[in-house]
Amino acid sequence: MPLIERGKLAELTKREEERYVADRPKSRALFERARGSLFRGVPMGWMTEWPGSFPVFVSEAQNARLKDVDGHIYVDLALGDSGSLTGHSPLPTADAIARQVYRGMTTMLPSEDAVWVGEELARRFGLPFWQIYTTATDADRFAIRFARMATGRDLVLVFDGCYHGSVDEALVTVKHGSAVAQHRKVIGALPNPASRVIQFNDVEALEKALAPGDVACVLAEPAMTNAGIIWPEPGYHEALRAITRKCGTLLILDETHSICAGAGGCTREWHLEPDFFTIGKSIAGGLPAAAMGLTREVSDRLTTPPRGIPGKHFGIGTGGTVAGTILQMAAIRATLGEVLTEAAFERMIAVATRLADGVTETISAHALPWHVNRLGCRAEYRFVSDRPRNGAEADAAFDDELDTLMHVYMANRGILLTPFHTMALISPQTTEEDVDLHNKVFGELVRELVEGAGG
Ligand SMILES: Cc1ncc(COP(=O)(O)O)c(C=O)c1O
């Protein structure tokens, strides 16, 4: 099994970094200027964390392509880390937004589209009642709030390696086997999170964590996607559901990313039965929107008189004024109705399979101790031979040096991989030619690394 020679890796990374900088004078100049007004030179901190000395500055994005200010065109396999899983500015969504923008955007009142959206979410994901929010973080945060209201308990159980946005309770990791610690990548001190954290796929740890009967909810992705893809082992979801029910703990499944498994997410694919379902990012085609579903049983436990409780506002602590807007409703309706359809997912998954197969071929041809993992239209390669089973194994499998080289090498050849991991998302607009280009570049990079050929 060939090992990657670190000297060669460093040499290639240096060469690619130099090329990245030299080819992007306009992005570089904008970044320098932006440092005078934007904190760290970007409107959102993530943006400095793409590999490369500075982020590319976008001039436009359309379908599965993105163009930067220096005129480079990229096959975008990052797709805003799912926010543009639809492809950029899908026409039906763009048209619906354009029509609605001239007829009102925010009203604190419902529209007819809202009814269509509620019915479609119920049909797709199986839970009968829905609320609309602006971000997935919000959907998770408010699901936790409702779970606490319904159970009268405080604690939230999450899995090591999870990411659910900036929900404090989930920015934690396992310390010395079982205690909770702030996640090592989180900047700044957090208030003591009201959390317990365990490893995914560990039924015994789950039983132990829920046994005291003080956990309001488990917040989980059906398959983890933020520390690489981590699949549930056979029987794990059955155990998770049985143990949560036995302990009176509610189950929140966050399908913000795992929607990539199919039009109904893992919940429909795998016949899961969460108490709450949350999703954000892609459902309005790139416009900020998110949704939270809840079961009839939970809804009954939360039921207030039809016009609320005298002296209390239902929205306070459980929503926002720019959530559930008529603009979001128009965008979600168009996106779910015409873009993220069953037929679109079928195509997206076939194209993702082509990408994964191509990468596997290269890995096998060079007998590399690497693997590819795919969940629907999301494919990810990791630089270890076996799929990690939990967050600890996934963390140990990170290879930041290889990861950086992959991203910069790809960017220099017109491909954007998702930052923070070597992950590719396939939109309805991503073509077989796009993934063939990716697979060709991946093959060239591996050959350079292993044999010293190419360039
Ligand atoms: C599974 C999951 N849930 C929630 C979020 C939060 O999304 P947002 O940052 O749009 O609130 C993320 C973000 O990556 C996520 O991966």
Short mmCIF file of C-alpha atoms and ligand atoms in Angstrom, two decimals:
data_model
loop_
_atom_site.label_atom_id
_atom_site.label_comp_id
_atom_site.label_asym_id
_atom_site.label_seq_id
_atom_site.Cartn_x
_atom_site.Cartn_y
_atom_site.Cartn_z
CA MET A 1 0.00 0.00 0.00
CA PRO A 2 1.68 3.26 -1.04
CA LEU A 3 2.05 5.88 1.64
CA ILE A 4 1.85 9.51 0.71
CA GLU A 5 5.30 11.01 0.91
CA ARG A 6 4.90 14.15 3.03
CA GLY A 7 7.77 16.02 1.40
CA LYS A 8 6.15 15.54 -2.00
CA LEU A 9 2.81 16.63 -0.57
CA ALA A 10 4.29 19.84 0.85
CA GLU A 11 6.07 20.58 -2.44
CA LEU A 12 2.86 20.14 -4.46
CA THR A 13 0.87 22.25 -2.00
CA LYS A 14 3.40 25.08 -2.26
CA ARG A 15 3.31 24.93 -6.05
CA GLU A 16 -0.50 24.94 -6.12
CA GLU A 17 -0.82 27.75 -3.54
CA GLU A 18 1.51 29.92 -5.66
CA ARG A 19 -0.54 29.21 -8.76
CA TYR A 20 -3.78 29.94 -6.87
CA VAL A 21 -2.51 33.37 -5.81
CA ALA A 22 -0.95 34.27 -9.17
CA ASP A 23 -4.13 33.40 -11.10
CA ARG A 24 -6.46 35.52 -8.94
CA PRO A 25 -5.20 39.12 -8.74
CA LYS A 26 -8.71 40.59 -8.55
CA SER A 27 -9.92 38.33 -5.74
CA ARG A 28 -6.71 39.05 -3.91
CA ALA A 29 -7.13 42.82 -4.26
CA LEU A 30 -10.77 42.67 -3.13
CA PHE A 31 -9.77 40.61 -0.11
CA GLU A 32 -7.07 43.13 0.83
CA ARG A 33 -9.58 45.97 0.50
CA ALA A 34 -12.30 44.10 2.42
CA ARG A 35 -9.98 43.72 5.39
CA GLY A 36 -10.47 47.47 5.93
CA SER A 37 -14.21 47.11 6.62
CA LEU A 38 -15.21 43.48 7.12
CA PHE A 39 -14.10 41.52 10.14
CA ARG A 40 -11.30 39.27 8.81
CA GLY A 41 -12.05 40.49 5.28
CA VAL A 42 -15.27 38.56 4.72
CA PRO A 43 -18.98 39.02 5.49
CA MET A 44 -19.11 35.60 7.21
CA GLY A 45 -16.24 33.93 9.02
CA TRP A 46 -16.52 30.61 7.17
CA MET A 47 -15.34 32.30 4.01
CA THR A 48 -11.74 32.68 5.13
CA GLU A 49 -11.55 29.01 5.88
CA TRP A 50 -11.57 27.73 2.35
CA PRO A 51 -8.13 26.40 1.46
CA GLY A 52 -6.14 28.96 -0.55
CA SER A 53 -4.62 32.18 0.77
CA PHE A 54 -7.88 34.08 0.28
CA PRO A 55 -11.37 33.16 -0.88
CA VAL A 56 -12.36 33.59 -4.51
CA PHE A 57 -14.75 36.52 -4.89
CA VAL A 58 -17.83 35.55 -6.87
CA SER A 59 -19.12 37.52 -9.82
CA GLU A 60 -22.03 35.20 -10.58
CA ALA A 61 -23.36 31.73 -9.94
CA GLN A 62 -25.77 29.89 -12.18
CA ASN A 63 -26.90 26.27 -12.10
CA ALA A 64 -23.88 24.16 -11.10
CA ARG A 65 -21.34 26.80 -12.19
CA LEU A 66 -19.74 29.68 -10.39
CA LYS A 67 -17.69 32.47 -11.94
CA ASP A 68 -15.13 34.49 -10.00
CA VAL A 69 -14.07 38.12 -10.50
CA ASP A 70 -10.91 36.98 -12.30
CA GLY A 71 -13.05 35.23 -14.91
CA HIS A 72 -12.45 31.63 -13.79
CA ILE A 73 -15.43 29.33 -14.13
CA TYR A 74 -15.79 26.50 -11.64
CA VAL A 75 -17.89 23.37 -11.48
CA ASP A 76 -19.35 24.06 -8.05
CA LEU A 77 -19.43 20.84 -6.03
CA ALA A 78 -19.73 22.80 -2.76
CA LEU A 79 -23.12 24.34 -3.54
CA GLY A 80 -23.01 26.51 -0.43
CA ASP A 81 -22.66 23.34 1.70
CA SER A 82 -26.27 22.45 0.71
CA GLY A 83 -27.80 25.94 0.62
CA SER A 84 -27.70 25.68 -3.17
CA LEU A 85 -28.25 21.95 -3.50
CA THR A 86 -30.81 23.00 -6.11
CA GLY A 87 -28.06 24.51 -8.26
CA HIS A 88 -27.66 28.29 -8.17
CA SER A 89 -30.76 30.36 -8.79
CA PRO A 90 -32.96 27.58 -10.21
CA LEU A 91 -35.33 29.21 -12.67
CA PRO A 92 -38.68 28.24 -11.07
CA THR A 93 -37.48 29.58 -7.70
CA ALA A 94 -35.94 32.71 -9.18
CA ASP A 95 -39.17 33.41 -11.10
CA ALA A 96 -41.34 32.83 -8.02
CA ILE A 97 -39.14 35.10 -5.91
CA ALA A 98 -39.13 37.80 -8.60
CA ARG A 99 -42.94 37.67 -8.85
CA GLN A 100 -43.38 37.80 -5.07
CA VAL A 101 -40.82 40.51 -4.43
CA TYR A 102 -43.10 43.08 -6.11
CA ARG A 103 -46.15 41.86 -4.17
CA GLY A 104 -44.80 42.00 -0.63
CA MET A 105 -42.10 40.19 1.28
CA THR A 106 -42.69 40.31 5.04
CA THR A 107 -46.08 40.74 6.69
CA MET A 108 -46.34 38.65 9.89
CA LEU A 109 -49.36 37.08 8.16
CA PRO A 110 -49.79 33.86 6.15
CA SER A 111 -50.44 33.53 2.41
CA GLU A 112 -52.08 30.80 0.34
CA ASP A 113 -48.61 29.47 -0.53
CA ALA A 114 -48.13 28.67 3.17
CA VAL A 115 -50.95 26.14 3.03
CA TRP A 116 -49.45 24.45 -0.04
CA VAL A 117 -46.07 24.35 1.74
CA GLY A 118 -47.48 22.80 4.93
CA GLU A 119 -49.30 20.13 2.92
CA GLU A 120 -46.23 19.34 0.79
CA LEU A 121 -43.90 19.09 3.82
CA ALA A 122 -46.39 16.73 5.49
CA ARG A 123 -46.67 14.62 2.32
CA ARG A 124 -42.90 14.40 1.82
CA PHE A 125 -41.60 13.87 5.32
CA GLY A 126 -44.63 12.32 7.03
CA LEU A 127 -45.03 14.63 10.04
CA PRO A 128 -48.42 16.37 10.11
CA PHE A 129 -47.65 19.88 11.46
CA TRP A 130 -45.05 22.47 10.41
CA GLN A 131 -43.52 25.82 11.29
CA ILE A 132 -41.29 27.85 8.97
CA TYR A 133 -38.09 29.52 10.13
CA THR A 134 -35.19 31.31 8.47
CA THR A 135 -32.20 29.09 9.23
CA ALA A 136 -31.66 25.46 10.15
CA THR A 137 -30.02 26.66 13.35
CA ASP A 138 -33.31 28.33 14.26
CA ALA A 139 -35.35 25.25 13.39
CA ASP A 140 -33.13 23.14 15.69
CA ARG A 141 -33.11 25.71 18.44
CA PHE A 142 -36.89 26.01 18.46
CA ALA A 143 -37.40 22.26 18.26
CA ILE A 144 -35.25 22.01 21.40
CA ARG A 145 -37.34 24.74 23.04
CA PHE A 146 -40.56 22.87 22.22
CA ALA A 147 -39.07 19.57 23.41
CA ARG A 148 -38.20 21.20 26.72
CA MET A 149 -41.72 22.60 26.98
CA ALA A 150 -43.29 19.22 26.21
CA THR A 151 -41.10 17.21 28.61
CA GLY A 152 -40.33 19.68 31.38
CA ARG A 153 -36.67 18.61 31.10
CA ASP A 154 -33.56 20.65 30.22
CA LEU A 155 -30.88 18.39 28.78
CA VAL A 156 -30.17 17.71 25.12
CA LEU A 157 -28.27 14.62 23.95
CA VAL A 158 -26.09 15.02 20.86
CA PHE A 159 -23.44 12.94 19.10
CA ASP A 160 -19.73 13.59 19.07
CA GLY A 161 -18.74 15.11 15.71
CA CYS A 162 -22.17 16.60 15.10
CA TYR A 163 -22.87 20.03 13.70
CA HIS A 164 -26.31 21.60 13.90
CA GLY A 165 -25.39 25.23 13.27
CA SER A 166 -24.72 27.58 16.14
CA VAL A 167 -26.92 25.75 18.63
CA ASP A 168 -24.93 25.99 21.89
CA GLU A 169 -26.07 22.58 23.12
CA ALA A 170 -24.52 20.93 20.07
CA LEU A 171 -21.12 22.67 20.09
CA VAL A 172 -19.74 20.02 22.37
CA THR A 173 -17.55 16.98 22.26
CA VAL A 174 -16.78 13.93 24.38
CA LYS A 175 -14.07 14.53 26.95
CA HIS A 176 -12.18 11.63 28.54
CA GLY A 177 -14.73 9.07 27.42
CA SER A 178 -17.95 10.58 28.71
CA ALA A 179 -17.89 14.14 30.10
CA VAL A 180 -18.96 17.11 27.98
CA ALA A 181 -16.40 19.60 26.70
CA GLN A 182 -16.74 22.54 24.39
CA HIS A 183 -15.92 21.45 20.84
CA ARG A 184 -12.23 22.05 20.12
CA LYS A 185 -12.98 24.04 16.97
CA VAL A 186 -15.40 26.50 18.63
CA ILE A 187 -14.03 29.99 19.17
CA GLY A 188 -14.78 31.77 22.45
CA ALA A 189 -16.25 30.46 25.66
CA LEU A 190 -19.79 29.09 25.63
CA PRO A 191 -22.14 29.08 28.59
CA ASN A 192 -22.17 25.66 30.23
CA PRO A 193 -24.13 23.71 27.61
CA ALA A 194 -27.13 21.78 28.92
CA SER A 195 -25.97 18.73 26.99
CA ARG A 196 -24.83 15.17 27.15
CA VAL A 197 -22.69 13.89 24.31
CA ILE A 198 -21.94 10.33 23.26
CA GLN A 199 -20.55 8.51 20.22
CA PHE A 200 -22.91 7.64 17.38
CA ASN A 201 -23.69 3.92 16.90
CA ASP A 202 -23.07 3.11 20.59
CA VAL A 203 -26.33 1.68 21.92
CA GLU A 204 -24.95 1.04 25.40
CA ALA A 205 -23.82 4.66 25.78
CA LEU A 206 -27.23 5.80 24.56
CA GLU A 207 -29.04 3.72 27.17
CA LYS A 208 -26.76 5.02 29.89
CA ALA A 209 -27.16 8.66 28.82
CA LEU A 210 -30.95 8.54 28.74
CA ALA A 211 -31.54 6.27 31.73
CA PRO A 212 -31.66 9.05 34.38
CA GLY A 213 -34.82 10.38 32.64
CA ASP A 214 -33.59 13.99 32.53
CA VAL A 215 -32.98 14.39 28.78
CA ALA A 216 -35.61 16.39 26.89
CA CYS A 217 -34.49 15.39 23.42
CA VAL A 218 -31.91 13.74 21.25
CA LEU A 219 -30.81 16.02 18.41
CA ALA A 220 -29.33 13.95 15.59
CA GLU A 221 -28.78 13.66 11.89
CA PRO A 222 -30.07 10.27 10.64
CA ALA A 223 -26.63 9.73 9.10
CA MET A 224 -23.95 12.11 10.27
CA THR A 225 -22.61 14.40 7.54
CA ASN A 226 -20.40 16.95 9.20
CA ALA A 227 -17.45 14.78 10.19
CA GLY A 228 -17.44 12.94 6.94
CA ILE A 229 -20.40 10.68 6.30
CA ILE A 230 -21.11 8.33 9.19
CA TRP A 231 -23.76 5.70 8.51
CA PRO A 232 -25.99 4.31 11.22
CA GLU A 233 -25.17 0.65 11.78
CA PRO A 234 -27.93 -1.89 11.14
CA GLY A 235 -30.47 -1.68 13.96
CA TYR A 236 -29.15 1.60 15.37
CA HIS A 237 -32.18 3.68 14.44
CA GLU A 238 -34.54 1.06 15.83
CA ALA A 239 -32.58 1.13 19.11
CA LEU A 240 -32.49 4.93 19.14
CA ARG A 241 -36.25 5.13 18.73
CA ALA A 242 -37.01 2.38 21.24
CA ILE A 243 -34.71 3.80 23.92
CA THR A 244 -35.87 7.41 23.48
CA ARG A 245 -39.49 6.25 23.79
CA LYS A 246 -38.74 4.13 26.83
CA CYS A 247 -37.02 7.07 28.56
CA GLY A 248 -39.59 9.72 27.62
CA THR A 249 -37.04 11.59 25.50
CA LEU A 250 -38.16 13.23 22.25
CA LEU A 251 -36.27 12.63 19.02
CA ILE A 252 -35.33 15.52 16.71
CA LEU A 253 -33.98 14.43 13.33
CA ASP A 254 -32.16 17.20 11.50
CA GLU A 255 -32.29 16.52 7.75
CA THR A 256 -30.71 19.76 6.63
CA HIS A 257 -27.91 17.82 4.94
CA SER A 258 -29.26 14.28 4.78
CA ILE A 259 -32.03 15.41 2.41
CA CYS A 260 -29.35 14.36 -0.08
CA ALA A 261 -30.56 10.76 0.48
CA GLY A 262 -33.75 11.44 -1.48
CA ALA A 263 -36.77 13.73 -1.84
CA GLY A 264 -38.16 12.57 1.53
CA GLY A 265 -34.78 12.52 3.28
CA CYS A 266 -33.57 9.54 5.32
CA THR A 267 -36.78 9.73 7.33
CA ARG A 268 -38.82 8.53 4.39
CA GLU A 269 -36.11 6.32 2.86
CA TRP A 270 -35.53 4.45 6.11
CA HIS A 271 -39.04 4.69 7.60
CA LEU A 272 -37.88 6.67 10.64
CA GLU A 273 -40.32 8.10 13.16
CA PRO A 274 -38.95 11.30 14.71
CA ASP A 275 -41.00 13.50 17.05
CA PHE A 276 -39.52 16.58 15.37
CA PHE A 277 -38.04 16.93 11.90
CA THR A 278 -35.88 19.92 10.99
CA ILE A 279 -34.53 21.09 7.65
CA GLY A 280 -33.01 24.31 6.34
CA LYS A 281 -30.65 25.52 3.63
CA SER A 282 -31.91 24.04 0.35
CA ILE A 283 -35.69 24.14 0.68
CA ALA A 284 -36.07 27.63 -0.76
CA GLY A 285 -33.41 27.22 -3.44
CA GLY A 286 -30.88 29.48 -1.69
CA LEU A 287 -33.22 32.00 -0.10
CA PRO A 288 -32.92 31.64 3.70
CA ALA A 289 -35.70 29.35 4.90
CA ALA A 290 -36.09 26.36 7.19
CA ALA A 291 -38.87 24.18 8.51
CA MET A 292 -39.69 22.18 11.61
CA GLY A 293 -42.22 19.37 11.61
CA LEU A 294 -43.82 17.85 14.69
CA THR A 295 -46.05 14.87 15.34
CA ARG A 296 -49.69 15.09 16.37
CA GLU A 297 -48.76 13.66 19.74
CA VAL A 298 -46.17 16.37 20.45
CA SER A 299 -48.49 19.00 19.06
CA ASP A 300 -51.20 17.83 21.50
CA ARG A 301 -48.75 18.15 24.38
CA LEU A 302 -47.94 21.71 23.33
CA THR A 303 -51.46 22.74 22.53
CA THR A 304 -52.53 26.09 23.74
CA PRO A 305 -56.00 27.58 23.33
CA PRO A 306 -56.64 28.46 19.65
CA ARG A 307 -55.96 32.14 20.19
CA GLY A 308 -53.06 31.56 22.56
CA ILE A 309 -52.63 31.86 26.28
CA PRO A 310 -53.80 35.18 27.73
CA GLY A 311 -50.82 37.37 28.53
CA LYS A 312 -48.37 35.29 26.43
CA HIS A 313 -47.10 35.56 22.86
CA PHE A 314 -46.64 32.22 21.10
CA GLY A 315 -43.84 33.60 18.91
CA ILE A 316 -41.66 34.86 21.75
CA GLY A 317 -38.80 32.43 22.23
CA THR A 318 -40.06 30.18 19.46
CA GLY A 319 -39.73 32.19 16.29
CA GLY A 320 -38.85 35.43 14.54
CA THR A 321 -40.57 38.24 12.70
CA VAL A 322 -38.77 37.55 9.42
CA ALA A 323 -39.65 33.86 9.56
CA GLY A 324 -42.56 32.25 7.73
CA THR A 325 -42.72 35.22 5.39
CA ILE A 326 -44.76 35.32 2.21
CA LEU A 327 -41.51 35.55 0.23
CA GLN A 328 -40.15 32.38 1.84
CA MET A 329 -43.42 30.60 1.13
CA ALA A 330 -43.34 31.48 -2.56
CA ALA A 331 -39.71 30.31 -2.78
CA ILE A 332 -40.29 27.04 -0.92
CA ARG A 333 -43.35 26.28 -3.01
CA ALA A 334 -41.45 26.68 -6.26
CA THR A 335 -38.38 24.80 -4.99
CA LEU A 336 -40.20 21.78 -3.61
CA GLY A 337 -42.81 21.77 -6.36
CA GLU A 338 -40.54 22.20 -9.37
CA VAL A 339 -36.86 21.79 -8.47
CA LEU A 340 -36.14 19.29 -5.68
CA THR A 341 -38.56 16.77 -7.15
CA GLU A 342 -38.44 12.97 -7.00
CA ALA A 343 -37.18 12.87 -10.60
CA ALA A 344 -34.45 15.41 -9.81
CA PHE A 345 -33.15 13.31 -6.91
CA GLU A 346 -33.03 10.24 -9.11
CA ARG A 347 -30.75 12.06 -11.54
CA MET A 348 -28.66 13.69 -8.79
CA ILE A 349 -28.02 10.34 -7.12
CA ALA A 350 -27.04 8.71 -10.42
CA VAL A 351 -24.52 11.48 -11.12
CA ALA A 352 -23.12 11.26 -7.56
CA THR A 353 -22.72 7.51 -8.02
CA ARG A 354 -20.70 8.17 -11.17
CA LEU A 355 -18.42 10.48 -9.20
CA ALA A 356 -17.98 7.97 -6.38
CA ASP A 357 -17.30 5.12 -8.83
CA GLY A 358 -14.64 7.17 -10.64
CA VAL A 359 -12.86 8.07 -7.41
CA THR A 360 -13.02 4.45 -6.21
CA GLU A 361 -11.43 3.32 -9.48
CA THR A 362 -8.47 5.66 -8.96
CA ILE A 363 -8.09 4.66 -5.31
CA SER A 364 -8.10 0.96 -6.26
CA ALA A 365 -5.77 1.44 -9.21
CA HIS A 366 -3.16 2.93 -6.86
CA ALA A 367 -3.99 0.63 -3.93
CA LEU A 368 -4.38 3.67 -1.70
CA PRO A 369 -5.67 3.18 1.86
CA TRP A 370 -8.52 5.63 1.17
CA HIS A 371 -12.25 5.24 0.65
CA VAL A 372 -15.30 6.99 -0.80
CA ASN A 373 -18.56 7.26 1.06
CA ARG A 374 -21.82 8.34 -0.53
CA LEU A 375 -25.18 9.27 0.87
CA GLY A 376 -27.54 9.87 -2.04
CA CYS A 377 -26.22 12.86 -3.98
CA ARG A 378 -23.41 13.59 -1.48
CA ALA A 379 -20.05 11.87 -2.00
CA GLU A 380 -16.98 12.24 0.14
CA TYR A 381 -13.51 10.75 0.04
CA ARG A 382 -11.45 10.18 3.14
CA PHE A 383 -7.80 9.31 3.53
CA VAL A 384 -8.25 6.16 5.59
CA SER A 385 -9.26 2.70 4.41
CA ASP A 386 -12.35 2.11 6.58
CA ARG A 387 -15.48 4.16 7.02
CA PRO A 388 -15.50 5.87 10.44
CA ARG A 389 -18.30 4.59 12.71
CA ASN A 390 -18.48 7.63 14.95
CA GLY A 391 -17.17 11.14 15.55
CA ALA A 392 -13.99 10.05 17.34
CA GLU A 393 -12.96 7.78 14.46
CA ALA A 394 -13.91 10.48 11.95
CA ASP A 395 -11.83 13.07 13.77
CA ALA A 396 -8.82 10.76 13.83
CA ALA A 397 -9.21 10.25 10.07
CA PHE A 398 -8.73 13.93 9.16
CA ASP A 399 -5.64 14.72 7.14
CA ASP A 400 -5.53 18.50 6.93
CA GLU A 401 -2.49 18.57 4.65
CA LEU A 402 -4.00 16.28 2.02
CA ASP A 403 -7.31 18.04 2.39
CA THR A 404 -5.74 21.43 1.65
CA LEU A 405 -3.89 20.15 -1.39
CA MET A 406 -7.04 18.51 -2.79
CA HIS A 407 -9.02 21.74 -2.55
CA VAL A 408 -6.40 24.07 -3.98
CA TYR A 409 -5.39 21.66 -6.76
CA MET A 410 -9.04 21.25 -7.74
CA ALA A 411 -9.74 25.01 -7.60
CA ASN A 412 -6.78 25.63 -9.91
CA ARG A 413 -8.41 23.28 -12.41
CA GLY A 414 -11.94 24.67 -12.23
CA ILE A 415 -13.53 22.60 -9.48
CA LEU A 416 -14.78 23.77 -6.10
CA LEU A 417 -14.95 21.08 -3.44
CA THR A 418 -16.80 21.77 -0.19
CA PRO A 419 -14.44 23.34 2.35
CA PHE A 420 -13.59 21.60 5.65
CA HIS A 421 -13.89 18.19 4.04
CA THR A 422 -13.38 16.59 0.63
CA MET A 423 -17.05 16.43 -0.21
CA ALA A 424 -18.97 16.86 -3.43
CA LEU A 425 -22.65 17.71 -3.72
CA ILE A 426 -24.57 17.06 -6.90
CA SER A 427 -27.38 19.39 -7.94
CA PRO A 428 -30.08 18.74 -10.53
CA GLN A 429 -27.95 20.83 -12.91
CA THR A 430 -24.64 19.01 -12.35
CA THR A 431 -23.80 16.96 -15.43
CA GLU A 432 -21.94 13.72 -16.06
CA GLU A 433 -19.30 15.81 -17.84
CA ASP A 434 -18.85 17.87 -14.66
CA VAL A 435 -18.12 14.82 -12.55
CA ASP A 436 -15.95 13.29 -15.28
CA LEU A 437 -13.83 16.44 -15.11
CA HIS A 438 -13.61 16.06 -11.34
CA ASN A 439 -12.65 12.41 -11.63
CA LYS A 440 -10.00 13.17 -14.23
CA VAL A 441 -8.42 15.87 -12.05
CA PHE A 442 -8.60 13.59 -9.01
CA GLY A 443 -6.76 10.91 -11.01
CA GLU A 444 -4.07 13.39 -12.11
CA LEU A 445 -3.55 14.62 -8.57
CA VAL A 446 -3.20 11.10 -7.24
CA ARG A 447 -0.73 10.19 -9.98
CA GLU A 448 1.38 13.27 -9.15
CA LEU A 449 1.31 12.42 -5.48
CA VAL A 450 2.08 8.75 -5.85
CA GLU A 451 4.24 8.59 -8.94
CA GLY A 452 5.49 12.16 -9.23
CA ALA A 453 4.00 12.43 -12.75
CA GLY A 454 1.86 15.14 -14.35
CA GLY A 455 1.40 18.80 -13.37
C1 LIG B 1 -27.06 19.22 9.92
C2 LIG B 1 -27.06 20.70 10.04
N1 LIG B 1 -28.02 21.32 10.74
C3 LIG B 1 -28.07 22.65 10.85
C4 LIG B 1 -27.11 23.44 10.27
C5 LIG B 1 -27.18 24.94 10.41
O1 LIG B 1 -27.49 25.56 9.23
P1 LIG B 1 -27.45 27.16 9.18
O2 LIG B 1 -26.01 27.53 9.38
O3 LIG B 1 -27.96 27.48 7.82
O4 LIG B 1 -28.33 27.63 10.28
C6 LIG B 1 -26.08 22.86 9.55
C7 LIG B 1 -25.04 23.68 8.89
O5 LIG B 1 -24.11 23.22 8.29
C8 LIG B 1 -26.05 21.45 9.43
O6 LIG B 1 -25.06 20.83 8.78
#
